[in-house]
Amino acid sequence: MCGIIGYVGRRPALPILMEGLRRLEYRGYDSAGIALADSGAVSVTKSAGRISVLEQQLDLEVAHTAGVGHTRWATHGAPTDINAHPHLDGSGRIAVIHNGIIENDRALRTYLERQGVQFTSETDTEVIAQLIGQFYDGNLEQAVRQALHEVTGTYGIAVICADEPDVIVAARQGSPLIIGVGQNEHLLASDAAAILAHTSQVIYLGDGEMARMTPDDLRLTTLDAIPVAKDVEEIEWSLEQIELAGYEHFMLKEICEQPSSLENCLRGRIDLREGTVHLGGLVDCSRELVRARRIIMTACGTAWHAALVGEYLFEDLARIPTETDYASEFRYRNPIIDDGTVVLAVSQSGETADTIAALTEAKRRGAMTLGVVNVVGSTLTRETDAGVYLHVGPEIGVASTKAFTGQVSVLALIACYLGRRKHMSPAAATQFIAALSQIPEQMSPLLEHVDHAKAVAQRYSGRDNWLYLGRGYNYPVALEGALKLKEISYIHAEGLPAAEMKHGPIALITEGMPVVVIATAGSQYDKMMSNISEVRSRGGSIIAIATDGDREIAKLAEHVLYVPDTLEPLQPLLTVIPLQLIAYHAAVLRGCNVDKPRNLAKSVTVE
Ligand code: M6R
């Protein structure tokens, strides 16, 4: 959840580090810091608050050619100047930045204090810096190696030392690190976005691996000093994709990108003439997959909502019993995994700690594992047996939007792929994938006519409690709509399967309470109309998401936001859009920082 950037080369490091930090700010924004190496000293500047606060304290003229930078999301210790990274060892000559959590930091701290080490911060990271300092004997790589042998937990670290000013040593265990390879320079980052302006040639560091970087040399080894050979890979994202491109916020940009991001997601995967779906990532395991007796989907947050849609799709289209589990619950609840169980992890980042832990647990119990992931080369993609990428481009806004529609689309493709190999007729599959291929076009008008969503936000953004109701395929959309609203506008919102309302939550409804009801045409329509009546008779204000042409609903609802007609299983791809827009406009109206909501960060890489 924090961001790491490092540079060693022939150019001044500071502007490169600052640019990297700005691009990483969505990863964490409690505090930030920079360390620059020079022969003779390491200079550290750090402060609580945003990158802009740090920038004011820096001498931008310095010409050091090596350094590291960090943006933090606090875990151990409050977000203060002192707890900000980098952290120094006792000599002040070694600086460390760190993502992850050191689990034995208490024991190590006590041990080091007994050796006379004086700590200045409350962080687990300082323990690493002090340990490296204890081991340092003129060889930074060796000292880092020795220190890491004492450490348990997760880390992505970068270390510099005054005595070896053109060296960065990095190591990874459970927290991503990418090495950028340039002309007479190497970069290091926790996220491709931070280095894309300088190079698209990268090496993904694996767990238990270390790197020693100088401008002209890169040495990769395991923690036990065994050399590692790795290919240089090309990042497929472009610089334009990670810029605002005239939009006020990344969230709005990403909401509006959905027609094109879905086109990219579907490209080359649908054969309308044959009524088939092509998923290269599943070819090698398709026989085993078709024989699956049970699928468990595991994910967190928005990805969990998409997985829940996937559960309905898999049971409907492929007739494979499927269940969806919160990753954090799955791993600790002694799940039953037998020969016929496939575990499928859904994640935008591919770095969510709970999801990775759930997948690791599934593998330990012998399950075949699949990933539905957006970020190429991320940890999940390397841990799963097979998988399908979303290909929706980088998602920078903390609130996940285009990843949700990408995840639902990929799960729809997998459901159809399996359905066709089991019992689904070519005609049924053709109808399904034809409807799916029309979704990008159907999304566009929803994004052009945003006045209704804005009007709803204007009327109700002052209300502190909202309800979202849906049934069937739109039940996960109700959950997603509520999550979007609460995470960026800090309005309390609850999403429910509509029938559950009368088992308790109906007591919340008071005069004028906004209740968003997804009541599109289909098998659940009449039931949803009954729910609308129940809400109205208790004074609630209905904001309905309905199918184009439904005039009846307008008589019952204060506001109706229409979506084009499509097959019921595909409705979530359209019904979610007005809900994303309502949340976005409500947050703007309430003066919230849409892309950097309070207490949150993109990618939750700690459990
Ligand atoms: O990267 P992932 O898809 O694994 O992330 C999972 C959740 O942390 C994420 O969807 C989170 O709920 C978003 N902030 C929701 O907008």
Coordinates of C-alpha atoms and ligand atoms in Angstrom, one line a residue:
M1 CA 0.0 0.0 0.0
C2 CA 3.1 2.2 0.1
G3 CA 5.1 3.2 -3.0
I4 CA 8.8 2.6 -3.7
I5 CA 11.0 4.4 -6.3
G6 CA 14.7 4.2 -6.7
Y7 CA 17.2 5.5 -9.3
V8 CA 20.9 4.9 -10.0
G9 CA 22.5 6.3 -13.1
R10 CA 24.2 9.3 -14.7
R11 CA 21.3 11.8 -14.4
P12 CA 20.3 13.8 -11.3
A13 CA 18.2 11.4 -9.3
L14 CA 15.9 13.8 -7.5
P15 CA 13.6 14.9 -10.3
I16 CA 13.2 11.3 -11.3
L17 CA 12.4 10.2 -7.8
M18 CA 9.9 13.1 -7.3
E19 CA 8.1 12.3 -10.5
G20 CA 8.0 8.6 -9.5
L21 CA 6.5 9.5 -6.1
R22 CA 3.8 11.7 -7.7
R23 CA 2.8 8.8 -9.9
L24 CA 2.8 6.4 -6.8
E25 CA 0.9 8.7 -4.6
Y26 CA -2.3 6.7 -5.1
R27 CA -0.5 3.8 -3.4
G28 CA -0.4 5.7 0.0
Y29 CA -0.4 9.3 1.0
D30 CA 0.2 9.6 4.7
S31 CA 3.8 10.8 4.4
A32 CA 6.7 10.7 2.0
G33 CA 10.5 10.9 1.9
I34 CA 13.6 10.8 -0.2
A35 CA 17.2 9.7 0.5
L36 CA 20.1 10.6 -1.8
A37 CA 23.5 9.0 -1.7
D38 CA 26.8 10.9 -2.0
S39 CA 30.3 9.7 -1.2
G40 CA 30.5 10.8 2.4
A41 CA 26.8 11.0 3.4
V42 CA 23.3 10.0 2.8
S43 CA 20.9 12.9 3.0
V44 CA 17.3 12.3 4.0
T45 CA 14.3 14.6 3.6
K46 CA 10.9 13.4 4.8
S47 CA 7.6 14.7 6.1
A48 CA 4.1 13.8 7.1
G49 CA 1.4 14.7 4.5
R50 CA 1.3 14.7 0.7
I51 CA 4.2 14.7 -1.8
S52 CA 3.7 18.5 -2.3
V53 CA 4.6 19.1 1.4
L54 CA 7.8 17.1 0.9
E55 CA 8.6 19.0 -2.3
Q56 CA 8.6 22.3 -0.5
Q57 CA 11.4 21.0 1.8
L58 CA 13.8 19.8 -0.9
D59 CA 16.7 21.5 -2.6
L60 CA 15.8 20.6 -6.1
E61 CA 19.2 21.7 -7.5
V62 CA 21.2 18.8 -5.9
A63 CA 22.8 16.6 -8.5
H64 CA 23.2 13.3 -6.8
T65 CA 22.8 10.4 -9.2
A66 CA 21.5 7.8 -6.8
G67 CA 18.6 7.8 -4.4
V68 CA 15.4 6.2 -3.2
G69 CA 11.9 7.6 -2.4
H70 CA 8.9 6.4 -0.6
T71 CA 5.2 7.3 -0.1
R72 CA 3.6 5.7 2.9
W73 CA 0.3 4.3 4.1
A74 CA 0.9 3.9 7.8
T75 CA 0.8 0.4 9.5
H76 CA 3.3 0.5 12.3
G77 CA 3.4 4.0 13.9
A78 CA 1.4 7.1 13.1
P79 CA 1.9 9.1 9.9
T80 CA 4.4 11.6 11.4
D81 CA 7.6 13.1 10.1
I82 CA 9.7 10.7 12.2
N83 CA 7.8 7.6 11.1
A84 CA 8.0 8.5 7.4
H85 CA 10.5 6.6 5.3
P86 CA 13.5 6.4 4.6
H87 CA 14.9 5.2 7.9
L88 CA 18.5 5.4 8.8
D89 CA 20.8 3.0 10.7
G90 CA 22.6 4.3 13.9
S91 CA 25.5 5.6 11.8
G92 CA 23.2 7.7 9.6
R93 CA 25.0 6.2 6.6
I94 CA 22.5 3.6 5.5
A95 CA 19.0 4.4 4.4
V96 CA 16.1 2.0 3.9
I97 CA 12.6 2.3 2.4
H98 CA 10.2 -0.6 2.9
N99 CA 6.8 -1.8 1.8
G100 CA 5.2 -4.7 3.9
I101 CA 5.2 -5.7 7.5
I102 CA 8.0 -7.2 9.6
E103 CA 6.4 -9.7 11.9
N104 CA 9.2 -10.2 14.4
D105 CA 10.0 -6.5 14.7
R106 CA 9.4 -6.5 18.5
A107 CA 11.8 -9.3 19.1
L108 CA 14.4 -7.7 16.8
R109 CA 14.0 -4.3 18.4
T110 CA 14.5 -5.7 21.9
Y111 CA 17.6 -7.6 20.7
L112 CA 19.0 -4.5 19.0
E113 CA 18.2 -2.2 22.0
R114 CA 20.2 -4.7 24.2
Q115 CA 23.1 -4.1 21.8
G116 CA 22.9 -0.4 22.5
V117 CA 21.0 0.6 19.4
Q118 CA 18.8 3.7 19.9
F119 CA 15.6 3.8 17.8
T120 CA 14.1 7.1 16.7
S121 CA 10.8 5.9 15.2
E122 CA 8.0 3.4 16.0
T123 CA 8.3 1.7 12.6
D124 CA 9.2 -1.9 11.8
T125 CA 11.3 -0.5 8.9
E126 CA 13.8 1.1 11.2
V127 CA 14.5 -2.4 12.6
I128 CA 15.7 -3.4 9.1
A129 CA 17.9 -0.3 8.8
Q130 CA 19.5 -0.8 12.2
L131 CA 20.1 -4.5 11.5
I132 CA 21.8 -3.8 8.2
G133 CA 23.9 -1.2 10.0
Q134 CA 25.0 -3.8 12.6
F135 CA 26.1 -6.2 9.8
Y136 CA 27.7 -3.6 7.5
D137 CA 31.3 -4.2 7.0
G138 CA 32.0 -2.5 3.7
N139 CA 29.7 -4.6 1.6
L140 CA 26.1 -3.4 1.4
E141 CA 24.7 -6.4 -0.5
Q142 CA 26.1 -8.8 2.0
A143 CA 24.8 -6.8 5.0
V144 CA 21.3 -6.7 3.5
R145 CA 21.5 -10.4 2.9
Q146 CA 22.5 -11.1 6.5
A147 CA 19.9 -8.8 7.9
L148 CA 17.1 -10.3 5.9
H149 CA 18.0 -13.8 7.2
E150 CA 16.9 -12.5 10.6
V151 CA 13.6 -11.0 9.4
T152 CA 10.2 -12.7 9.1
G153 CA 7.3 -11.0 7.4
T154 CA 6.8 -9.3 4.0
Y155 CA 9.0 -6.8 2.4
G156 CA 10.0 -4.9 -0.7
I157 CA 13.0 -2.9 0.3
A158 CA 15.5 -0.6 -1.2
V159 CA 18.8 0.3 0.5
I160 CA 21.5 2.9 -0.1
C161 CA 24.7 3.6 1.7
A162 CA 27.0 6.6 1.9
D163 CA 30.1 4.4 1.4
E164 CA 28.8 2.8 -1.9
P165 CA 27.0 5.8 -3.4
D166 CA 26.4 4.3 -6.8
V167 CA 24.7 1.1 -5.5
I168 CA 21.1 0.3 -4.6
V169 CA 20.4 -3.0 -3.0
A170 CA 16.8 -4.2 -3.3
A171 CA 15.0 -7.4 -2.0
R172 CA 11.5 -8.8 -2.2
Q173 CA 9.4 -11.1 -0.1
G174 CA 5.7 -10.8 -0.7
S175 CA 5.7 -7.1 -1.8
P176 CA 6.2 -6.2 -5.5
L177 CA 9.4 -4.7 -6.9
I178 CA 10.2 -4.0 -10.6
I179 CA 13.6 -3.1 -11.9
G180 CA 13.6 -0.7 -14.9
V181 CA 16.5 -1.2 -17.3
G182 CA 17.7 2.0 -19.1
Q183 CA 20.8 3.3 -20.8
N184 CA 23.5 3.5 -18.1
E185 CA 20.9 3.5 -15.5
H186 CA 18.6 1.3 -13.4
L187 CA 15.3 2.2 -11.8
L188 CA 13.4 0.4 -9.1
A189 CA 9.7 0.7 -8.3
S190 CA 6.9 -1.1 -6.5
D191 CA 4.6 -0.2 -9.5
A192 CA 5.3 0.2 -13.2
A193 CA 3.5 3.6 -13.3
A194 CA 6.5 5.1 -11.4
I195 CA 9.1 4.3 -14.1
L196 CA 7.2 4.2 -17.3
A197 CA 8.3 7.7 -18.3
H198 CA 11.9 6.4 -18.4
T199 CA 11.8 2.9 -19.6
S200 CA 9.3 0.1 -20.5
Q201 CA 12.0 -2.6 -20.2
V202 CA 11.6 -4.3 -16.8
I203 CA 12.6 -7.2 -14.7
Y204 CA 10.1 -8.5 -12.1
L205 CA 11.9 -9.4 -8.9
G206 CA 10.5 -12.7 -7.4
D207 CA 10.0 -13.6 -3.8
G208 CA 13.2 -14.4 -2.0
E209 CA 15.3 -12.5 -4.6
M210 CA 17.7 -9.6 -4.3
A211 CA 19.1 -7.1 -6.7
R212 CA 22.3 -5.1 -6.6
M213 CA 22.1 -2.2 -9.1
T214 CA 24.7 0.3 -10.3
P215 CA 24.4 2.5 -13.4
D216 CA 26.0 -0.2 -15.6
D217 CA 25.5 -3.4 -13.8
L218 CA 22.6 -5.5 -12.4
R219 CA 23.2 -8.6 -10.3
L220 CA 20.2 -10.8 -9.3
T221 CA 20.6 -13.4 -6.6
T222 CA 18.5 -15.3 -4.2
L223 CA 18.7 -14.4 -0.5
D224 CA 21.2 -17.3 -0.3
A225 CA 23.5 -15.6 -2.9
I226 CA 22.6 -18.1 -5.7
P227 CA 22.7 -16.2 -9.0
V228 CA 19.3 -15.8 -10.8
A229 CA 18.8 -15.3 -14.5
K230 CA 15.7 -13.3 -15.6
D231 CA 14.4 -12.1 -18.9
V232 CA 13.8 -8.4 -19.5
E233 CA 10.1 -7.9 -20.3
E234 CA 8.2 -5.0 -21.9
I235 CA 5.5 -3.2 -19.9
E236 CA 2.4 -3.1 -22.1
W237 CA 0.9 0.1 -20.7
S238 CA 1.6 3.5 -22.2
L239 CA 2.4 6.7 -20.5
E240 CA -0.8 8.3 -21.7
Q241 CA -2.8 5.6 -19.9
I242 CA -1.5 6.7 -16.6
E243 CA -2.1 10.5 -17.1
L244 CA -5.3 12.4 -16.4
A245 CA -5.7 13.4 -20.1
G246 CA -7.8 16.4 -19.2
Y247 CA -10.1 14.7 -16.7
E248 CA -10.4 16.2 -13.2
H249 CA -10.0 12.8 -11.5
F250 CA -8.7 9.4 -12.5
M251 CA -11.9 7.9 -11.2
L252 CA -14.0 9.9 -13.7
K253 CA -11.5 9.1 -16.5
E254 CA -11.7 5.4 -15.7
I255 CA -15.5 5.4 -15.5
C256 CA -15.6 7.1 -18.9
E257 CA -13.0 4.7 -20.4
Q258 CA -15.2 1.7 -19.8
P259 CA -16.5 1.3 -23.4
S260 CA -12.9 1.2 -24.7
S261 CA -11.5 -0.8 -21.8
L262 CA -14.1 -3.4 -22.4
E263 CA -13.5 -3.5 -26.1
N264 CA -9.8 -4.2 -25.3
C265 CA -10.9 -6.8 -22.8
L266 CA -13.0 -8.7 -25.3
R267 CA -10.8 -8.2 -28.3
G268 CA -9.8 -11.5 -30.0
R269 CA -11.7 -13.5 -27.4
I270 CA -15.1 -13.9 -29.1
D271 CA -16.0 -15.8 -32.2
L272 CA -19.5 -14.9 -33.1
R273 CA -19.7 -17.2 -36.1
E274 CA -18.7 -20.3 -34.2
G275 CA -20.4 -19.2 -30.9
T276 CA -17.1 -19.8 -29.1
V277 CA -14.8 -18.0 -26.7
H278 CA -11.0 -18.1 -27.0
L279 CA -9.1 -17.7 -23.8
G280 CA -5.4 -18.5 -24.4
G281 CA -4.6 -18.5 -20.7
L282 CA -7.0 -21.5 -20.1
V283 CA -6.0 -23.7 -23.0
D284 CA -3.5 -25.8 -21.0
C285 CA -5.9 -26.5 -18.2
S286 CA -9.3 -26.5 -20.0
R287 CA -9.8 -30.3 -19.6
E288 CA -9.2 -30.2 -15.9
L289 CA -11.4 -27.1 -15.6
V290 CA -14.3 -28.7 -17.4
R291 CA -14.1 -31.6 -15.0
A292 CA -14.3 -29.3 -12.0
R293 CA -17.0 -30.3 -9.5
R294 CA -16.8 -27.1 -7.6
I295 CA -15.4 -23.6 -8.1
I296 CA -14.5 -21.3 -5.2
M297 CA -14.0 -17.7 -6.1
T298 CA -12.0 -15.6 -3.7
A299 CA -11.4 -11.9 -3.7
C300 CA -11.8 -8.7 -1.7
G301 CA -13.8 -5.5 -2.0
T302 CA -15.0 -4.6 -5.5
A303 CA -13.3 -7.7 -6.9
W304 CA -15.4 -9.8 -4.5
H305 CA -18.6 -8.1 -5.9
A306 CA -17.5 -9.0 -9.4
A307 CA -16.7 -12.6 -8.3
L308 CA -20.3 -12.8 -6.9
V309 CA -21.6 -11.9 -10.3
G310 CA -19.3 -14.6 -11.6
E311 CA -20.8 -17.2 -9.2
Y312 CA -24.2 -16.6 -10.7
L313 CA -22.7 -16.7 -14.2
F314 CA -20.8 -20.0 -13.6
E315 CA -23.9 -21.7 -12.2
D316 CA -26.2 -20.4 -14.8
L317 CA -24.1 -20.9 -17.9
A318 CA -21.6 -23.7 -17.0
R319 CA -23.8 -25.4 -14.4
I320 CA -20.8 -25.8 -12.1
P321 CA -21.5 -25.4 -8.3
T322 CA -19.7 -22.2 -7.4
E323 CA -19.3 -20.2 -4.2
T324 CA -17.7 -16.9 -3.5
D325 CA -15.6 -16.3 -0.4
Y326 CA -13.9 -13.3 1.1
A327 CA -10.2 -14.0 0.7
S328 CA -9.6 -13.1 4.3
E329 CA -12.2 -15.5 5.6
F330 CA -11.4 -18.4 3.2
R331 CA -7.8 -18.8 4.3
Y332 CA -8.7 -19.0 8.0
R333 CA -11.8 -21.1 7.9
N334 CA -10.4 -24.5 7.2
P335 CA -11.9 -24.8 3.8
I336 CA -12.7 -28.2 2.2
I337 CA -10.7 -28.6 -1.0
D338 CA -11.0 -31.9 -2.8
D339 CA -9.7 -33.2 -6.1
G340 CA -12.5 -31.5 -8.1
T341 CA -12.2 -28.1 -6.5
V342 CA -10.8 -25.2 -8.5
V343 CA -10.0 -21.9 -6.7
L344 CA -10.3 -18.8 -8.8
A345 CA -8.8 -15.5 -7.4
V346 CA -10.1 -12.2 -8.8
S347 CA -8.0 -9.1 -8.4
Q348 CA -7.3 -5.9 -10.2
S349 CA -3.8 -5.4 -8.8
G350 CA -2.8 -9.0 -8.3
E351 CA -1.1 -7.8 -5.2
T352 CA -3.9 -7.9 -2.6
A353 CA -2.4 -9.6 0.5
D354 CA -5.5 -11.4 1.6
T355 CA -6.2 -12.7 -1.9
I356 CA -2.7 -13.9 -2.3
A357 CA -2.8 -15.6 1.1
A358 CA -6.1 -17.3 0.2
L359 CA -4.7 -18.6 -3.1
T360 CA -1.5 -19.8 -1.3
E361 CA -3.8 -21.7 1.1
A362 CA -5.8 -23.2 -1.7
K363 CA -2.6 -24.4 -3.4
R364 CA -1.3 -25.8 -0.1
R365 CA -4.5 -27.9 0.0
G366 CA -4.0 -29.2 -3.5
A367 CA -6.5 -27.1 -5.5
M368 CA -5.9 -26.1 -9.1
T369 CA -5.8 -22.3 -9.0
L370 CA -6.8 -19.7 -11.5
G371 CA -6.4 -15.9 -11.6
V372 CA -8.5 -13.2 -13.1
V373 CA -6.1 -10.2 -12.8
N374 CA -5.4 -6.9 -14.5
V375 CA -1.8 -6.1 -13.7
V376 CA 0.5 -8.2 -15.9
G377 CA 3.3 -9.9 -14.1
S378 CA 1.8 -9.2 -10.6
T379 CA 2.3 -11.7 -7.8
L380 CA -1.1 -13.5 -8.3
T381 CA -0.3 -14.1 -12.0
R382 CA 2.9 -15.9 -11.0
E383 CA 1.3 -17.9 -8.2
T384 CA -1.7 -19.3 -10.1
D385 CA -1.7 -22.4 -12.4
A386 CA -3.5 -20.5 -15.2
G387 CA -5.5 -17.4 -15.7
V388 CA -7.1 -14.7 -17.8
Y389 CA -6.0 -11.0 -17.9
L390 CA -8.5 -8.2 -17.9
H391 CA -6.6 -6.0 -20.3
V392 CA -8.5 -2.9 -19.2
G393 CA -5.4 -0.8 -18.8
P394 CA -4.0 0.7 -15.6
E395 CA -6.5 1.7 -12.9
I396 CA -5.1 4.6 -10.8
G397 CA -8.2 5.8 -9.0
V398 CA -8.5 4.2 -5.6
A399 CA -12.1 3.4 -6.2
S400 CA -12.2 0.5 -8.6
T401 CA -14.5 1.1 -11.6
K402 CA -13.3 -0.2 -15.0
A403 CA -11.7 -3.2 -13.2
F404 CA -15.2 -4.2 -12.0
T405 CA -16.7 -4.3 -15.5
G406 CA -13.5 -6.0 -16.8
Q407 CA -13.7 -8.6 -14.1
V408 CA -17.4 -9.3 -14.8
S409 CA -16.7 -9.5 -18.5
V410 CA -13.8 -12.0 -18.1
L411 CA -15.9 -14.1 -15.7
A412 CA -18.7 -14.0 -18.3
L413 CA -16.3 -15.2 -20.9
I414 CA -15.0 -18.0 -18.7
A415 CA -18.6 -19.1 -17.9
C416 CA -19.5 -19.2 -21.5
Y417 CA -16.2 -21.0 -22.4
L418 CA -17.0 -23.7 -19.8
G419 CA -20.6 -23.8 -20.8
R420 CA -19.8 -24.5 -24.4
R421 CA -17.6 -27.4 -23.3
K422 CA -20.3 -28.8 -21.3
H423 CA -23.9 -28.4 -22.4
M424 CA -24.3 -24.9 -23.9
S425 CA -25.5 -24.9 -27.5
P426 CA -23.7 -22.9 -30.2
A427 CA -26.9 -20.8 -30.6
A428 CA -27.2 -20.0 -26.9
A429 CA -23.5 -19.2 -26.7
T430 CA -23.7 -17.0 -29.8
Q431 CA -26.6 -15.1 -28.4
F432 CA -24.7 -14.6 -25.1
I433 CA -21.4 -13.4 -26.6
A434 CA -23.2 -11.2 -29.2
A435 CA -25.0 -9.4 -26.3
L436 CA -21.6 -9.1 -24.5
S437 CA -19.9 -7.7 -27.5
Q438 CA -22.6 -5.0 -27.7
I439 CA -22.0 -3.8 -24.2
P440 CA -19.2 -1.3 -24.9
E441 CA -21.5 0.5 -27.4
Q442 CA -24.4 0.4 -25.0
M443 CA -22.3 1.9 -22.3
S444 CA -21.4 5.0 -24.3
P445 CA -24.7 6.9 -24.0
L446 CA -24.8 6.2 -20.2
L447 CA -21.5 8.2 -20.0
E448 CA -22.6 11.0 -22.3
H449 CA -25.8 11.8 -20.4
V450 CA -24.7 12.1 -16.8
D451 CA -27.2 14.8 -15.8
H452 CA -29.5 12.4 -14.0
A453 CA -26.7 10.9 -11.9
K454 CA -25.5 14.5 -11.1
A455 CA -29.1 15.5 -10.2
V456 CA -29.4 12.5 -7.8
A457 CA -26.1 13.4 -6.2
Q458 CA -27.1 17.0 -5.9
R459 CA -30.4 16.2 -4.2
Y460 CA -29.1 13.5 -1.7
S461 CA -25.4 14.1 -1.1
G462 CA -26.3 15.8 2.2
R463 CA -28.0 12.6 3.4
D464 CA -25.8 10.5 5.6
N465 CA -27.5 7.1 5.1
W466 CA -28.4 5.4 1.8
L467 CA -29.7 1.9 1.0
Y468 CA -29.0 0.0 -2.3
L469 CA -31.3 -2.9 -3.2
G470 CA -30.9 -5.5 -5.9
R471 CA -31.8 -9.1 -6.7
G472 CA -30.2 -11.8 -8.7
Y473 CA -27.5 -10.5 -10.9
N474 CA -28.0 -7.0 -9.6
Y475 CA -27.6 -7.9 -6.0
P476 CA -23.8 -7.7 -6.3
V477 CA -24.3 -4.4 -8.1
A478 CA -26.2 -3.0 -5.1
L479 CA -23.2 -4.0 -2.9
E480 CA -20.8 -2.3 -5.3
G481 CA -22.9 0.9 -5.6
A482 CA -22.9 1.2 -1.8
L483 CA -19.2 0.5 -1.5
K484 CA -18.5 3.2 -4.2
L485 CA -20.5 5.8 -2.3
K486 CA -19.1 5.1 1.1
E487 CA -15.4 4.8 0.1
I488 CA -15.2 8.1 -1.7
S489 CA -17.9 10.3 -0.2
Y490 CA -17.9 9.0 3.4
I491 CA -21.7 8.6 3.3
H492 CA -22.9 5.5 5.1
A493 CA -24.5 3.2 2.6
E494 CA -25.6 -0.4 2.8
G495 CA -26.2 -2.8 -0.1
L496 CA -28.6 -5.6 0.3
P497 CA -30.4 -8.4 -1.6
A498 CA -33.7 -6.6 -1.8
A499 CA -35.7 -9.4 0.0
E500 CA -33.4 -9.1 3.1
M501 CA -34.6 -5.6 3.7
K502 CA -37.6 -6.7 5.5
H503 CA -35.6 -8.9 7.8
G504 CA -34.2 -5.9 9.7
P505 CA -32.8 -3.1 7.6
I506 CA -36.3 -1.8 6.8
A507 CA -36.2 -0.3 10.3
L508 CA -33.7 2.2 9.0
I509 CA -36.0 3.8 6.4
T510 CA -37.2 7.2 7.4
E511 CA -38.9 10.1 5.5
G512 CA -36.8 11.0 2.4
M513 CA -34.0 8.4 2.9
P514 CA -32.4 7.7 -0.5
V515 CA -33.0 4.1 -1.5
V516 CA -31.3 3.1 -4.8
V517 CA -33.3 0.2 -6.4
I518 CA -32.0 -1.7 -9.3
A519 CA -35.2 -2.8 -11.1
T520 CA -34.3 -3.7 -14.6
A521 CA -36.4 -5.9 -16.9
G522 CA -36.2 -9.6 -16.2
S523 CA -37.0 -12.3 -13.8
Q524 CA -36.8 -10.2 -10.7
Y525 CA -38.7 -7.2 -11.9
D526 CA -42.0 -7.8 -10.2
K527 CA -40.4 -8.6 -6.9
M528 CA -38.4 -5.4 -7.1
M529 CA -41.6 -3.5 -7.7
S530 CA -42.9 -4.9 -4.5
N531 CA -39.8 -3.8 -2.7
I532 CA -40.2 -0.4 -4.1
S533 CA -43.7 -0.2 -2.6
E534 CA -42.4 -1.3 0.7
V535 CA -39.9 1.5 0.7
R536 CA -42.3 4.1 -0.5
S537 CA -44.9 3.3 2.2
R538 CA -42.3 4.0 4.8
G539 CA -41.4 7.4 3.3
G540 CA -38.1 6.4 1.5
S541 CA -37.2 8.2 -1.7
I542 CA -36.7 5.8 -4.6
I543 CA -33.8 6.2 -7.1
A544 CA -34.5 3.5 -9.6
I545 CA -32.1 2.0 -12.2
A546 CA -34.5 0.7 -14.9
T547 CA -34.5 -0.5 -18.4
D548 CA -35.0 1.9 -21.3
G549 CA -38.7 2.3 -22.1
D550 CA -40.0 1.4 -18.6
R551 CA -42.6 4.1 -17.9
E552 CA -44.3 2.3 -15.0
I553 CA -41.4 2.7 -12.7
A554 CA -41.4 6.5 -13.2
K555 CA -44.7 6.7 -11.4
L556 CA -43.1 5.2 -8.3
A557 CA -39.6 6.6 -8.2
E558 CA -38.4 10.1 -7.5
H559 CA -35.6 9.6 -10.0
V560 CA -35.1 7.0 -12.8
L561 CA -31.8 6.3 -14.4
Y562 CA -32.3 4.3 -17.5
V563 CA -29.9 1.7 -19.0
P564 CA -30.2 -0.1 -22.3
D565 CA -31.8 -3.6 -22.4
T566 CA -29.5 -6.6 -22.4
L567 CA -29.5 -10.2 -21.3
E568 CA -30.1 -10.5 -17.5
P569 CA -26.6 -12.0 -16.8
L570 CA -25.0 -9.0 -18.4
Q571 CA -27.0 -6.3 -16.8
P572 CA -24.4 -5.6 -14.1
L573 CA -22.1 -4.2 -16.8
L574 CA -24.6 -1.5 -17.4
T575 CA -26.4 -1.0 -14.1
V576 CA -23.2 -0.3 -12.3
I577 CA -22.4 2.7 -14.4
P578 CA -25.0 5.1 -13.0
L579 CA -24.1 4.0 -9.5
Q580 CA -20.4 4.8 -10.2
L581 CA -21.4 8.2 -11.5
I582 CA -23.7 9.0 -8.5
A583 CA -20.9 8.1 -6.1
Y584 CA -18.4 10.2 -8.0
H585 CA -20.6 13.3 -8.1
A586 CA -21.7 12.9 -4.5
A587 CA -18.0 12.9 -3.5
V588 CA -17.2 15.9 -5.6
L589 CA -20.1 17.8 -4.1
R590 CA -19.1 16.9 -0.6
G591 CA -15.6 18.3 -1.3
C592 CA -13.9 14.9 -0.9
N593 CA -10.6 13.9 -2.5
V594 CA -12.0 11.4 -5.0
D595 CA -8.8 9.8 -6.1
K596 CA -7.2 9.7 -2.6
P597 CA -10.0 8.9 -0.2
R598 CA -9.5 9.1 3.6
N599 CA -7.6 6.2 5.2
L600 CA -7.5 4.2 1.9
A601 CA -4.9 3.4 -0.7
K602 CA -4.8 1.5 -3.9
S603 CA -3.8 -2.2 -3.4
V604 CA -4.1 -3.5 0.1
T605 CA -0.8 -5.3 0.4
V606 CA -1.1 -5.9 4.1
E607 CA -3.4 -8.4 5.8
Ligands
M6R1 O1 -6.6 -5.1 -6.4 P1 -7.8 -5.9 -6.0 O2 -8.8 -6.0 -7.0 O3 -7.4 -7.2 -5.4 O4 -8.4 -5.0 -4.8 C1 -9.4 -5.5 -4.0 C2 -10.0 -4.4 -3.2 O5 -9.1 -3.9 -2.3 C3 -10.5 -3.2 -4.0 O6 -11.4 -3.6 -5.0 C4 -11.2 -2.1 -3.1 O7 -12.3 -2.6 -2.6 C5 -11.5 -0.9 -4.0 N1 -11.0 0.3 -3.3 C6 -12.9 -0.7 -4.2 O8 -13.2 0.4 -5.0

